[in-house]
mmCIF file with all atom_site columns, C-alpha atoms in Angstrom:
data_model
loop_
_atom_site.group_PDB
_atom_site.id
_atom_site.type_symbol
_atom_site.label_atom_id
_atom_site.label_alt_id
_atom_site.label_comp_id
_atom_site.label_asym_id
_atom_site.label_entity_id
_atom_site.label_seq_id
_atom_site.pdbx_PDB_ins_code
_atom_site.Cartn_x
_atom_site.Cartn_y
_atom_site.Cartn_z
_atom_site.occupancy
_atom_site.B_iso_or_equiv
_atom_site.pdbx_formal_charge
_atom_site.auth_seq_id
_atom_site.auth_comp_id
_atom_site.auth_asym_id
_atom_site.auth_atom_id
_atom_site.pdbx_PDB_model_num
ATOM 1   C CA . ALA A 1 1   ? 21.654  54.788 103.771 1.00 0.00 ? 8   ALA A CA 1
ATOM 2   C CA . GLN A 1 2   ? 18.920  55.204 101.245 1.00 0.00 ? 9   GLN A CA 1
ATOM 3   C CA . LYS A 1 3   ? 15.289  54.619 101.956 1.00 0.00 ? 10  LYS A CA 1
ATOM 4   C CA . VAL A 1 4   ? 12.049  55.024 100.061 1.00 0.00 ? 11  VAL A CA 1
ATOM 5   C CA . THR A 1 5   ? 8.752   55.146 101.886 1.00 0.00 ? 12  THR A CA 1
ATOM 6   C CA . GLN A 1 6   ? 5.378   54.698 100.290 1.00 0.00 ? 13  GLN A CA 1
ATOM 7   C CA . ALA A 1 7   ? 3.116   55.101 103.270 1.00 0.00 ? 14  ALA A CA 1
ATOM 8   C CA . GLN A 1 8   ? -0.067  54.211 101.389 1.00 0.00 ? 15  GLN A CA 1
ATOM 9   C CA . THR A 1 9   ? -0.232  50.441 101.208 1.00 0.00 ? 16  THR A CA 1
ATOM 10  C CA . GLU A 1 10  ? -3.537  50.363 99.356  1.00 0.00 ? 17  GLU A CA 1
ATOM 11  C CA . ILE A 1 11  ? -5.750  52.965 97.743  1.00 0.00 ? 18  ILE A CA 1
ATOM 12  C CA . SER A 1 12  ? -9.164  52.395 96.276  1.00 0.00 ? 19  SER A CA 1
ATOM 13  C CA . VAL A 1 13  ? -11.061 55.025 94.297  1.00 0.00 ? 20  VAL A CA 1
ATOM 14  C CA . VAL A 1 14  ? -13.922 55.198 91.877  1.00 0.00 ? 21  VAL A CA 1
ATOM 15  C CA . GLU A 1 15  ? -13.194 55.646 88.209  1.00 0.00 ? 22  GLU A CA 1
ATOM 16  C CA . LYS A 1 16  ? -12.674 59.244 87.057  1.00 0.00 ? 23  LYS A CA 1
ATOM 17  C CA . GLU A 1 17  ? -11.469 60.382 90.454  1.00 0.00 ? 24  GLU A CA 1
ATOM 18  C CA . ASP A 1 18  ? -8.033  61.918 90.762  1.00 0.00 ? 25  ASP A CA 1
ATOM 19  C CA . VAL A 1 19  ? -5.589  60.031 92.957  1.00 0.00 ? 26  VAL A CA 1
ATOM 20  C CA . THR A 1 20  ? -2.144  60.839 94.314  1.00 0.00 ? 27  THR A CA 1
ATOM 21  C CA . LEU A 1 21  ? 0.421   58.266 95.327  1.00 0.00 ? 28  LEU A CA 1
ATOM 22  C CA . ASP A 1 22  ? 2.933   59.516 97.865  1.00 0.00 ? 29  ASP A CA 1
ATOM 23  C CA . CYS A 1 23  ? 6.651   58.806 97.834  1.00 0.00 ? 30  CYS A CA 1
ATOM 24  C CA . VAL A 1 24  ? 9.110   60.106 100.402 1.00 0.00 ? 31  VAL A CA 1
ATOM 25  C CA . TYR A 1 25  ? 12.793  59.311 100.217 1.00 0.00 ? 32  TYR A CA 1
ATOM 26  C CA . GLU A 1 26  ? 15.939  59.580 102.293 1.00 0.00 ? 33  GLU A CA 1
ATOM 27  C CA . THR A 1 27  ? 19.433  59.814 100.908 1.00 0.00 ? 34  THR A CA 1
ATOM 28  C CA . ARG A 1 28  ? 22.766  61.356 101.773 1.00 0.00 ? 35  ARG A CA 1
ATOM 29  C CA . ASP A 1 29  ? 23.705  61.622 98.131  1.00 0.00 ? 36  ASP A CA 1
ATOM 30  C CA . THR A 1 30  ? 23.551  65.085 96.638  1.00 0.00 ? 37  THR A CA 1
ATOM 31  C CA . THR A 1 31  ? 22.766  63.749 93.198  1.00 0.00 ? 38  THR A CA 1
ATOM 32  C CA . TYR A 1 32  ? 20.324  60.976 92.566  1.00 0.00 ? 39  TYR A CA 1
ATOM 33  C CA . TYR A 1 33  ? 17.580  59.633 90.353  1.00 0.00 ? 40  TYR A CA 1
ATOM 34  C CA . LEU A 1 34  ? 13.991  58.947 91.252  1.00 0.00 ? 41  LEU A CA 1
ATOM 35  C CA . PHE A 1 35  ? 11.792  56.495 89.388  1.00 0.00 ? 42  PHE A CA 1
ATOM 36  C CA . TRP A 1 36  ? 8.249   55.250 89.251  1.00 0.00 ? 43  TRP A CA 1
ATOM 37  C CA . TYR A 1 37  ? 7.371   51.765 88.051  1.00 0.00 ? 44  TYR A CA 1
ATOM 38  C CA . LYS A 1 38  ? 3.956   50.217 87.461  1.00 0.00 ? 45  LYS A CA 1
ATOM 39  C CA . GLN A 1 39  ? 3.134   46.575 88.089  1.00 0.00 ? 46  GLN A CA 1
ATOM 40  C CA . PRO A 1 40  ? -0.238  45.674 86.541  1.00 0.00 ? 47  PRO A CA 1
ATOM 41  C CA . PRO A 1 41  ? -2.106  42.516 87.555  1.00 0.00 ? 48  PRO A CA 1
ATOM 42  C CA . SER A 1 42  ? -0.247  40.571 84.868  1.00 0.00 ? 49  SER A CA 1
ATOM 43  C CA . GLY A 1 43  ? 2.866   40.974 87.004  1.00 0.00 ? 50  GLY A CA 1
ATOM 44  C CA . GLU A 1 44  ? 5.448   42.663 84.826  1.00 0.00 ? 51  GLU A CA 1
ATOM 45  C CA . LEU A 1 45  ? 7.177   45.848 85.937  1.00 0.00 ? 52  LEU A CA 1
ATOM 46  C CA . VAL A 1 46  ? 6.846   48.797 83.616  1.00 0.00 ? 53  VAL A CA 1
ATOM 47  C CA . PHE A 1 47  ? 9.067   51.860 83.756  1.00 0.00 ? 54  PHE A CA 1
ATOM 48  C CA . LEU A 1 48  ? 7.050   55.093 83.949  1.00 0.00 ? 55  LEU A CA 1
ATOM 49  C CA . ILE A 1 49  ? 9.412   57.960 84.655  1.00 0.00 ? 56  ILE A CA 1
ATOM 50  C CA . ARG A 1 50  ? 12.901  58.940 85.761  1.00 0.00 ? 57  ARG A CA 1
ATOM 51  C CA . ARG A 1 51  ? 13.745  62.240 87.383  1.00 0.00 ? 58  ARG A CA 1
ATOM 52  C CA . ASN A 1 52  ? 17.156  63.538 88.373  1.00 0.00 ? 59  ASN A CA 1
ATOM 53  C CA . SER A 1 53  ? 17.766  65.604 91.468  1.00 0.00 ? 60  SER A CA 1
ATOM 54  C CA . PHE A 1 54  ? 18.930  68.590 89.409  1.00 0.00 ? 61  PHE A CA 1
ATOM 55  C CA . ASP A 1 55  ? 15.556  69.047 87.847  1.00 0.00 ? 62  ASP A CA 1
ATOM 56  C CA . GLU A 1 56  ? 12.663  69.962 90.099  1.00 0.00 ? 63  GLU A CA 1
ATOM 57  C CA . GLN A 1 57  ? 10.284  70.735 87.297  1.00 0.00 ? 64  GLN A CA 1
ATOM 58  C CA . ASN A 1 58  ? 7.057   68.870 87.512  1.00 0.00 ? 65  ASN A CA 1
ATOM 59  C CA . GLU A 1 59  ? 6.253   66.589 84.642  1.00 0.00 ? 66  GLU A CA 1
ATOM 60  C CA . ILE A 1 60  ? 2.999   65.746 82.952  1.00 0.00 ? 67  ILE A CA 1
ATOM 61  C CA . SER A 1 61  ? 2.361   62.893 80.572  1.00 0.00 ? 68  SER A CA 1
ATOM 62  C CA . GLY A 1 62  ? -1.265  62.604 79.585  1.00 0.00 ? 69  GLY A CA 1
ATOM 63  C CA . ARG A 1 63  ? -3.245  61.798 82.713  1.00 0.00 ? 70  ARG A CA 1
ATOM 64  C CA . TYR A 1 64  ? -0.080  61.211 84.715  1.00 0.00 ? 71  TYR A CA 1
ATOM 65  C CA . SER A 1 65  ? 1.843   63.907 86.533  1.00 0.00 ? 72  SER A CA 1
ATOM 66  C CA . TRP A 1 66  ? 4.732   63.895 88.942  1.00 0.00 ? 73  TRP A CA 1
ATOM 67  C CA . ASN A 1 67  ? 5.528   66.450 91.605  1.00 0.00 ? 74  ASN A CA 1
ATOM 68  C CA . PHE A 1 68  ? 9.144   66.487 92.762  1.00 0.00 ? 75  PHE A CA 1
ATOM 69  C CA . GLN A 1 69  ? 9.905   68.581 95.834  1.00 0.00 ? 76  GLN A CA 1
ATOM 70  C CA . LYS A 1 70  ? 13.449  68.381 97.048  1.00 0.00 ? 77  LYS A CA 1
ATOM 71  C CA . SER A 1 71  ? 12.655  70.480 100.120 1.00 0.00 ? 78  SER A CA 1
ATOM 72  C CA . THR A 1 72  ? 10.336  67.780 101.428 1.00 0.00 ? 79  THR A CA 1
ATOM 73  C CA . SER A 1 73  ? 12.146  64.827 99.798  1.00 0.00 ? 80  SER A CA 1
ATOM 74  C CA . SER A 1 74  ? 9.016   63.803 98.006  1.00 0.00 ? 81  SER A CA 1
ATOM 75  C CA . PHE A 1 75  ? 8.233   62.574 94.520  1.00 0.00 ? 82  PHE A CA 1
ATOM 76  C CA . ASN A 1 76  ? 4.483   62.157 94.326  1.00 0.00 ? 83  ASN A CA 1
ATOM 77  C CA . PHE A 1 77  ? 2.548   60.700 91.441  1.00 0.00 ? 84  PHE A CA 1
ATOM 78  C CA . THR A 1 78  ? -0.930  61.864 90.459  1.00 0.00 ? 85  THR A CA 1
ATOM 79  C CA . ILE A 1 79  ? -3.336  60.170 88.103  1.00 0.00 ? 86  ILE A CA 1
ATOM 80  C CA . THR A 1 80  ? -6.053  62.464 86.829  1.00 0.00 ? 87  THR A CA 1
ATOM 81  C CA . ALA A 1 81  ? -9.435  61.069 85.809  1.00 0.00 ? 88  ALA A CA 1
ATOM 82  C CA . SER A 1 82  ? -8.417  57.551 86.802  1.00 0.00 ? 89  SER A CA 1
ATOM 83  C CA . GLN A 1 83  ? -9.420  54.557 84.734  1.00 0.00 ? 90  GLN A CA 1
ATOM 84  C CA . VAL A 1 84  ? -9.828  50.894 85.570  1.00 0.00 ? 91  VAL A CA 1
ATOM 85  C CA . VAL A 1 85  ? -6.690  50.131 83.537  1.00 0.00 ? 92  VAL A CA 1
ATOM 86  C CA . ASP A 1 86  ? -4.711  52.190 86.035  1.00 0.00 ? 93  ASP A CA 1
ATOM 87  C CA . SER A 1 87  ? -5.265  49.484 88.633  1.00 0.00 ? 94  SER A CA 1
ATOM 88  C CA . ALA A 1 88  ? -1.817  48.212 89.552  1.00 0.00 ? 95  ALA A CA 1
ATOM 89  C CA . VAL A 1 89  ? 0.877   48.260 92.173  1.00 0.00 ? 96  VAL A CA 1
ATOM 90  C CA . TYR A 1 90  ? 3.067   51.322 91.827  1.00 0.00 ? 97  TYR A CA 1
ATOM 91  C CA . PHE A 1 91  ? 6.639   51.465 93.046  1.00 0.00 ? 98  PHE A CA 1
ATOM 92  C CA . CYS A 1 92  ? 8.768   54.491 93.701  1.00 0.00 ? 99  CYS A CA 1
ATOM 93  C CA . ALA A 1 93  ? 12.531  53.963 93.584  1.00 0.00 ? 100 ALA A CA 1
ATOM 94  C CA . LEU A 1 94  ? 15.759  55.882 94.194  1.00 0.00 ? 101 LEU A CA 1
ATOM 95  C CA . SER A 1 95  ? 19.341  55.514 93.028  1.00 0.00 ? 102 SER A CA 1
ATOM 96  C CA . PRO A 1 96  ? 22.455  57.661 93.279  1.00 0.00 ? 103 PRO A CA 1
ATOM 97  C CA . ILE A 1 97  ? 23.715  59.042 89.994  1.00 0.00 ? 104 ILE A CA 1
ATOM 98  C CA . ILE A 1 98  ? 27.349  58.237 90.626  1.00 0.00 ? 105 ILE A CA 1
ATOM 99  C CA . GLN A 1 99  ? 27.004  54.591 91.533  1.00 0.00 ? 106 GLN A CA 1
ATOM 100 C CA . GLY A 1 100 ? 24.073  53.868 89.292  1.00 0.00 ? 107 GLY A CA 1
ATOM 101 C CA . ALA A 1 101 ? 21.199  51.485 89.409  1.00 0.00 ? 108 ALA A CA 1
ATOM 102 C CA . GLN A 1 102 ? 22.996  48.757 91.319  1.00 0.00 ? 109 GLN A CA 1
ATOM 103 C CA . LYS A 1 103 ? 22.001  50.805 94.314  1.00 0.00 ? 110 LYS A CA 1
ATOM 104 C CA . LEU A 1 104 ? 18.395  51.189 93.222  1.00 0.00 ? 111 LEU A CA 1
ATOM 105 C CA . VAL A 1 105 ? 16.168  51.046 96.261  1.00 0.00 ? 112 VAL A CA 1
ATOM 106 C CA . PHE A 1 106 ? 12.433  50.481 95.964  1.00 0.00 ? 113 PHE A CA 1
ATOM 107 C CA . GLY A 1 107 ? 9.609   51.513 98.198  1.00 0.00 ? 114 GLY A CA 1
ATOM 108 C CA . GLN A 1 108 ? 7.156   48.892 99.401  1.00 0.00 ? 115 GLN A CA 1
ATOM 109 C CA . GLY A 1 109 ? 4.646   49.749 96.715  1.00 0.00 ? 116 GLY A CA 1
ATOM 110 C CA . THR A 1 110 ? 1.107   51.121 96.706  1.00 0.00 ? 117 THR A CA 1
ATOM 111 C CA . ARG A 1 111 ? -1.691  48.929 95.424  1.00 0.00 ? 118 ARG A CA 1
ATOM 112 C CA . LEU A 1 112 ? -4.122  51.120 93.517  1.00 0.00 ? 119 LEU A CA 1
ATOM 113 C CA . THR A 1 113 ? -7.574  49.820 92.706  1.00 0.00 ? 120 THR A CA 1
ATOM 114 C CA . ILE A 1 114 ? -9.839  51.781 90.398  1.00 0.00 ? 121 ILE A CA 1
ATOM 115 C CA . ASN A 1 115 ? -13.430 50.682 90.721  1.00 0.00 ? 122 ASN A CA 1
ATOM 116 C CA . PRO A 1 116 ? -15.876 51.144 87.842  1.00 0.00 ? 123 PRO A CA 1
ATOM 117 C CA . ASP B 2 1   ? 11.837  38.796 70.024  1.00 0.00 ? 16  ASP B CA 1
ATOM 118 C CA . ALA B 2 2   ? 14.169  41.220 71.712  1.00 0.00 ? 17  ALA B CA 1
ATOM 119 C CA . GLY B 2 3   ? 13.808  41.695 75.424  1.00 0.00 ? 18  GLY B CA 1
ATOM 120 C CA . ILE B 2 4   ? 14.425  39.978 78.687  1.00 0.00 ? 19  ILE B CA 1
ATOM 121 C CA . THR B 2 5   ? 12.966  36.569 79.377  1.00 0.00 ? 20  THR B CA 1
ATOM 122 C CA . GLN B 2 6   ? 12.811  34.538 82.526  1.00 0.00 ? 21  GLN B CA 1
ATOM 123 C CA . SER B 2 7   ? 12.186  30.853 82.901  1.00 0.00 ? 22  SER B CA 1
ATOM 124 C CA . PRO B 2 8   ? 10.367  29.097 84.299  1.00 0.00 ? 23  PRO B CA 1
ATOM 125 C CA . ARG B 2 9   ? 7.357   31.340 85.014  1.00 0.00 ? 24  ARG B CA 1
ATOM 126 C CA . TYR B 2 10  ? 6.283   29.100 87.872  1.00 0.00 ? 25  TYR B CA 1
ATOM 127 C CA . LYS B 2 11  ? 8.252   26.612 89.934  1.00 0.00 ? 26  LYS B CA 1
ATOM 128 C CA . ILE B 2 12  ? 7.414   24.465 92.913  1.00 0.00 ? 27  ILE B CA 1
ATOM 129 C CA . THR B 2 13  ? 10.269  22.784 94.711  1.00 0.00 ? 28  THR B CA 1
ATOM 130 C CA . GLU B 2 14  ? 10.939  21.109 98.013  1.00 0.00 ? 29  GLU B CA 1
ATOM 131 C CA . THR B 2 15  ? 13.016  22.348 100.890 1.00 0.00 ? 30  THR B CA 1
ATOM 132 C CA . GLY B 2 16  ? 16.645  21.425 100.447 1.00 0.00 ? 31  GLY B CA 1
ATOM 133 C CA . ARG B 2 17  ? 16.565  21.078 96.676  1.00 0.00 ? 32  ARG B CA 1
ATOM 134 C CA . GLN B 2 18  ? 18.716  23.088 94.339  1.00 0.00 ? 33  GLN B CA 1
ATOM 135 C CA . VAL B 2 19  ? 16.855  25.181 91.823  1.00 0.00 ? 34  VAL B CA 1
ATOM 136 C CA . THR B 2 20  ? 18.061  27.516 89.104  1.00 0.00 ? 35  THR B CA 1
ATOM 137 C CA . LEU B 2 21  ? 16.101  30.414 87.679  1.00 0.00 ? 36  LEU B CA 1
ATOM 138 C CA . MET B 2 22  ? 17.122  31.518 84.230  1.00 0.00 ? 37  MET B CA 1
ATOM 139 C CA . CYS B 2 23  ? 17.349  34.997 82.788  1.00 0.00 ? 38  CYS B CA 1
ATOM 140 C CA . HIS B 2 24  ? 18.232  35.907 79.214  1.00 0.00 ? 39  HIS B CA 1
ATOM 141 C CA . GLN B 2 25  ? 18.381  39.335 77.579  1.00 0.00 ? 40  GLN B CA 1
ATOM 142 C CA . THR B 2 26  ? 18.885  40.194 73.944  1.00 0.00 ? 41  THR B CA 1
ATOM 143 C CA . TRP B 2 27  ? 19.813  43.868 74.282  1.00 0.00 ? 42  TRP B CA 1
ATOM 144 C CA . SER B 2 28  ? 23.474  43.263 75.182  1.00 0.00 ? 43  SER B CA 1
ATOM 145 C CA . HIS B 2 29  ? 22.924  45.337 78.305  1.00 0.00 ? 44  HIS B CA 1
ATOM 146 C CA . SER B 2 30  ? 25.950  45.544 80.548  1.00 0.00 ? 45  SER B CA 1
ATOM 147 C CA . TYR B 2 31  ? 24.130  45.347 83.847  1.00 0.00 ? 46  TYR B CA 1
ATOM 148 C CA . MET B 2 32  ? 21.855  42.572 85.035  1.00 0.00 ? 47  MET B CA 1
ATOM 149 C CA . PHE B 2 33  ? 20.064  42.198 88.334  1.00 0.00 ? 48  PHE B CA 1
ATOM 150 C CA . TRP B 2 34  ? 18.043  39.777 90.398  1.00 0.00 ? 49  TRP B CA 1
ATOM 151 C CA . TYR B 2 35  ? 15.333  41.064 92.711  1.00 0.00 ? 50  TYR B CA 1
ATOM 152 C CA . ARG B 2 36  ? 12.860  39.285 94.896  1.00 0.00 ? 51  ARG B CA 1
ATOM 153 C CA . GLN B 2 37  ? 9.424   40.690 95.583  1.00 0.00 ? 52  GLN B CA 1
ATOM 154 C CA . ASP B 2 38  ? 7.708   39.971 98.868  1.00 0.00 ? 53  ASP B CA 1
ATOM 155 C CA . LEU B 2 39  ? 4.625   41.479 100.411 1.00 0.00 ? 54  LEU B CA 1
ATOM 156 C CA . GLY B 2 40  ? 5.559   44.352 102.676 1.00 0.00 ? 55  GLY B CA 1
ATOM 157 C CA . HIS B 2 41  ? 9.112   44.551 101.359 1.00 0.00 ? 56  HIS B CA 1
ATOM 158 C CA . GLY B 2 42  ? 8.735   45.755 97.801  1.00 0.00 ? 57  GLY B CA 1
ATOM 159 C CA . LEU B 2 43  ? 11.621  44.645 95.618  1.00 0.00 ? 58  LEU B CA 1
ATOM 160 C CA . ARG B 2 44  ? 14.937  43.785 97.191  1.00 0.00 ? 59  ARG B CA 1
ATOM 161 C CA . LEU B 2 45  ? 18.171  43.332 95.293  1.00 0.00 ? 60  LEU B CA 1
ATOM 162 C CA . ILE B 2 46  ? 19.743  39.883 95.600  1.00 0.00 ? 61  ILE B CA 1
ATOM 163 C CA . TYR B 2 47  ? 22.721  40.096 93.241  1.00 0.00 ? 62  TYR B CA 1
ATOM 164 C CA . TYR B 2 48  ? 23.790  42.160 90.309  1.00 0.00 ? 63  TYR B CA 1
ATOM 165 C CA . SER B 2 49  ? 26.376  41.993 87.566  1.00 0.00 ? 64  SER B CA 1
ATOM 166 C CA . ALA B 2 50  ? 28.132  44.866 85.833  1.00 0.00 ? 65  ALA B CA 1
ATOM 167 C CA . ALA B 2 51  ? 29.501  42.713 83.005  1.00 0.00 ? 66  ALA B CA 1
ATOM 168 C CA . ALA B 2 52  ? 30.363  39.131 82.162  1.00 0.00 ? 67  ALA B CA 1
ATOM 169 C CA . ASP B 2 53  ? 32.316  37.489 84.986  1.00 0.00 ? 68  ASP B CA 1
ATOM 170 C CA . ILE B 2 54  ? 31.645  40.403 87.334  1.00 0.00 ? 69  ILE B CA 1
ATOM 171 C CA . THR B 2 55  ? 29.032  39.924 90.026  1.00 0.00 ? 70  THR B CA 1
ATOM 172 C CA . ASP B 2 56  ? 28.330  41.530 93.369  1.00 0.00 ? 71  ASP B CA 1
ATOM 173 C CA . LYS B 2 57  ? 25.998  41.110 96.296  1.00 0.00 ? 72  LYS B CA 1
ATOM 174 C CA . GLY B 2 58  ? 22.897  43.138 96.832  1.00 0.00 ? 73  GLY B CA 1
ATOM 175 C CA . GLU B 2 59  ? 20.779  43.594 99.905  1.00 0.00 ? 74  GLU B CA 1
ATOM 176 C CA . VAL B 2 60  ? 19.694  39.965 100.454 1.00 0.00 ? 75  VAL B CA 1
ATOM 177 C CA . PRO B 2 61  ? 22.286  37.589 98.894  1.00 0.00 ? 76  PRO B CA 1
ATOM 178 C CA . ASP B 2 62  ? 22.332  34.804 101.479 1.00 0.00 ? 77  ASP B CA 1
ATOM 179 C CA . GLY B 2 63  ? 21.288  31.432 100.103 1.00 0.00 ? 78  GLY B CA 1
ATOM 180 C CA . TYR B 2 64  ? 21.752  32.466 96.475  1.00 0.00 ? 79  TYR B CA 1
ATOM 181 C CA . VAL B 2 65  ? 24.489  32.015 93.914  1.00 0.00 ? 80  VAL B CA 1
ATOM 182 C CA . VAL B 2 66  ? 24.839  33.729 90.548  1.00 0.00 ? 81  VAL B CA 1
ATOM 183 C CA . SER B 2 67  ? 27.120  33.461 87.567  1.00 0.00 ? 82  SER B CA 1
ATOM 184 C CA . ARG B 2 68  ? 27.543  35.408 84.376  1.00 0.00 ? 83  ARG B CA 1
ATOM 185 C CA . SER B 2 69  ? 29.731  33.597 81.887  1.00 0.00 ? 84  SER B CA 1
ATOM 186 C CA . LYS B 2 70  ? 27.974  35.308 78.974  1.00 0.00 ? 85  LYS B CA 1
ATOM 187 C CA . THR B 2 71  ? 26.659  38.861 78.763  1.00 0.00 ? 86  THR B CA 1
ATOM 188 C CA . GLU B 2 72  ? 23.172  37.727 77.848  1.00 0.00 ? 87  GLU B CA 1
ATOM 189 C CA . ASN B 2 73  ? 22.590  35.200 80.634  1.00 0.00 ? 88  ASN B CA 1
ATOM 190 C CA . PHE B 2 74  ? 22.394  35.657 84.378  1.00 0.00 ? 89  PHE B CA 1
ATOM 191 C CA . PRO B 2 75  ? 21.129  32.535 86.155  1.00 0.00 ? 90  PRO B CA 1
ATOM 192 C CA . LEU B 2 76  ? 20.199  32.580 89.827  1.00 0.00 ? 91  LEU B CA 1
ATOM 193 C CA . THR B 2 77  ? 20.676  29.397 91.843  1.00 0.00 ? 92  THR B CA 1
ATOM 194 C CA . LEU B 2 78  ? 19.209  28.524 95.190  1.00 0.00 ? 93  LEU B CA 1
ATOM 195 C CA . GLU B 2 79  ? 21.656  25.921 96.422  1.00 0.00 ? 94  GLU B CA 1
ATOM 196 C CA . SER B 2 80  ? 19.405  24.478 99.113  1.00 0.00 ? 95  SER B CA 1
ATOM 197 C CA . ALA B 2 81  ? 15.960  26.025 98.916  1.00 0.00 ? 96  ALA B CA 1
ATOM 198 C CA . THR B 2 82  ? 14.193  27.128 102.082 1.00 0.00 ? 97  THR B CA 1
ATOM 199 C CA . ARG B 2 83  ? 10.575  28.133 102.646 1.00 0.00 ? 98  ARG B CA 1
ATOM 200 C CA . SER B 2 84  ? 11.680  31.705 103.254 1.00 0.00 ? 99  SER B CA 1
ATOM 201 C CA . GLN B 2 85  ? 12.806  31.809 99.647  1.00 0.00 ? 100 GLN B CA 1
ATOM 202 C CA . THR B 2 86  ? 9.250   31.442 98.434  1.00 0.00 ? 101 THR B CA 1
ATOM 203 C CA . SER B 2 87  ? 8.851   34.630 96.464  1.00 0.00 ? 102 SER B CA 1
ATOM 204 C CA . VAL B 2 88  ? 8.487   36.211 93.054  1.00 0.00 ? 103 VAL B CA 1
ATOM 205 C CA . TYR B 2 89  ? 11.862  36.706 91.429  1.00 0.00 ? 104 TYR B CA 1
ATOM 206 C CA . PHE B 2 90  ? 12.513  39.392 88.861  1.00 0.00 ? 105 PHE B CA 1
ATOM 207 C CA . CYS B 2 91  ? 15.456  39.664 86.570  1.00 0.00 ? 106 CYS B CA 1
ATOM 208 C CA . ALA B 2 92  ? 16.292  43.081 85.150  1.00 0.00 ? 107 ALA B CA 1
ATOM 209 C CA . SER B 2 93  ? 18.847  44.632 82.872  1.00 0.00 ? 108 SER B CA 1
ATOM 210 C CA . ARG B 2 94  ? 19.981  48.075 81.891  1.00 0.00 ? 109 ARG B CA 1
ATOM 211 C CA . ASN B 2 95  ? 22.535  49.661 79.702  1.00 0.00 ? 110 ASN B CA 1
ATOM 212 C CA . ARG B 2 96  ? 25.682  51.312 80.940  1.00 0.00 ? 111 ARG B CA 1
ATOM 213 C CA . GLY B 2 97  ? 25.046  54.818 82.229  1.00 0.00 ? 112 GLY B CA 1
ATOM 214 C CA . PRO B 2 98  ? 23.309  55.692 85.485  1.00 0.00 ? 113 PRO B CA 1
ATOM 215 C CA . ASN B 2 99  ? 20.316  57.295 83.791  1.00 0.00 ? 114 ASN B CA 1
ATOM 216 C CA . SER B 2 100 ? 19.303  54.137 81.971  1.00 0.00 ? 115 SER B CA 1
ATOM 217 C CA . PRO B 2 101 ? 16.111  52.666 83.393  1.00 0.00 ? 116 PRO B CA 1
ATOM 218 C CA . LEU B 2 102 ? 15.822  49.057 84.419  1.00 0.00 ? 117 LEU B CA 1
ATOM 219 C CA . HIS B 2 103 ? 13.945  46.717 82.124  1.00 0.00 ? 118 HIS B CA 1
ATOM 220 C CA . PHE B 2 104 ? 12.347  43.812 83.929  1.00 0.00 ? 119 PHE B CA 1
ATOM 221 C CA . GLY B 2 105 ? 11.465  40.290 82.945  1.00 0.00 ? 120 GLY B CA 1
ATOM 222 C CA . ASN B 2 106 ? 8.020   38.902 83.672  1.00 0.00 ? 121 ASN B CA 1
ATOM 223 C CA . GLY B 2 107 ? 9.081   37.242 86.875  1.00 0.00 ? 122 GLY B CA 1
ATOM 224 C CA . THR B 2 108 ? 9.314   33.696 88.228  1.00 0.00 ? 123 THR B CA 1
ATOM 225 C CA . ARG B 2 109 ? 6.974   32.673 90.989  1.00 0.00 ? 124 ARG B CA 1
ATOM 226 C CA . LEU B 2 110 ? 8.833   30.187 93.173  1.00 0.00 ? 125 LEU B CA 1
ATOM 227 C CA . THR B 2 111 ? 7.168   28.148 95.886  1.00 0.00 ? 126 THR B CA 1
ATOM 228 C CA . VAL B 2 112 ? 9.276   26.116 98.287  1.00 0.00 ? 127 VAL B CA 1
ATOM 229 C CA . THR B 2 113 ? 7.297   23.467 100.153 1.00 0.00 ? 128 THR B CA 1
#
């Protein structure tokens, strides 16, 4: 069975601080995808990144970076120099590559609040 | 505009009533999905469809019915609404191919009184 755990229910930081959102997953599949989605206060879900289990390179996109460590089954998300617009609920998700996104499993989400 | 649209955005209904949530996508994506979002549970898959006339259950299908007579539409029906079905419902679609990300609609907030 697959499971995604986002142990941090809520995080609150002051603007310009760096913040890391944790994601730990469980799967018996040898190949899989990991995702992060953002849900701003307006409610829509926005795709941020997809990572496949073959590629453990970290990725950086502007102020966002993702650290994938297969050895610890983690896919953490760091926001550098946070801004108020980063306030949102962030979801980590997992799906096997073979069976595809119909088996996409989401974590419970982390509510991030950036205070001015 | 291209994209995925859900209607209505907000719905209040009474226990026992039938209610249908609509989802329409203009990308001709093969796969469509219905999720519900509840505090403490994240998003849970209700039903999904791999193509027109092909549907399958997700994690929490009880009390829901879906159909997909056309590729672009994937309505979700609550046959006899219960208070436990009060939730935010998201429709999503993606193209064929496991590396395609899900694209979500804006959600429908359903309240069952």
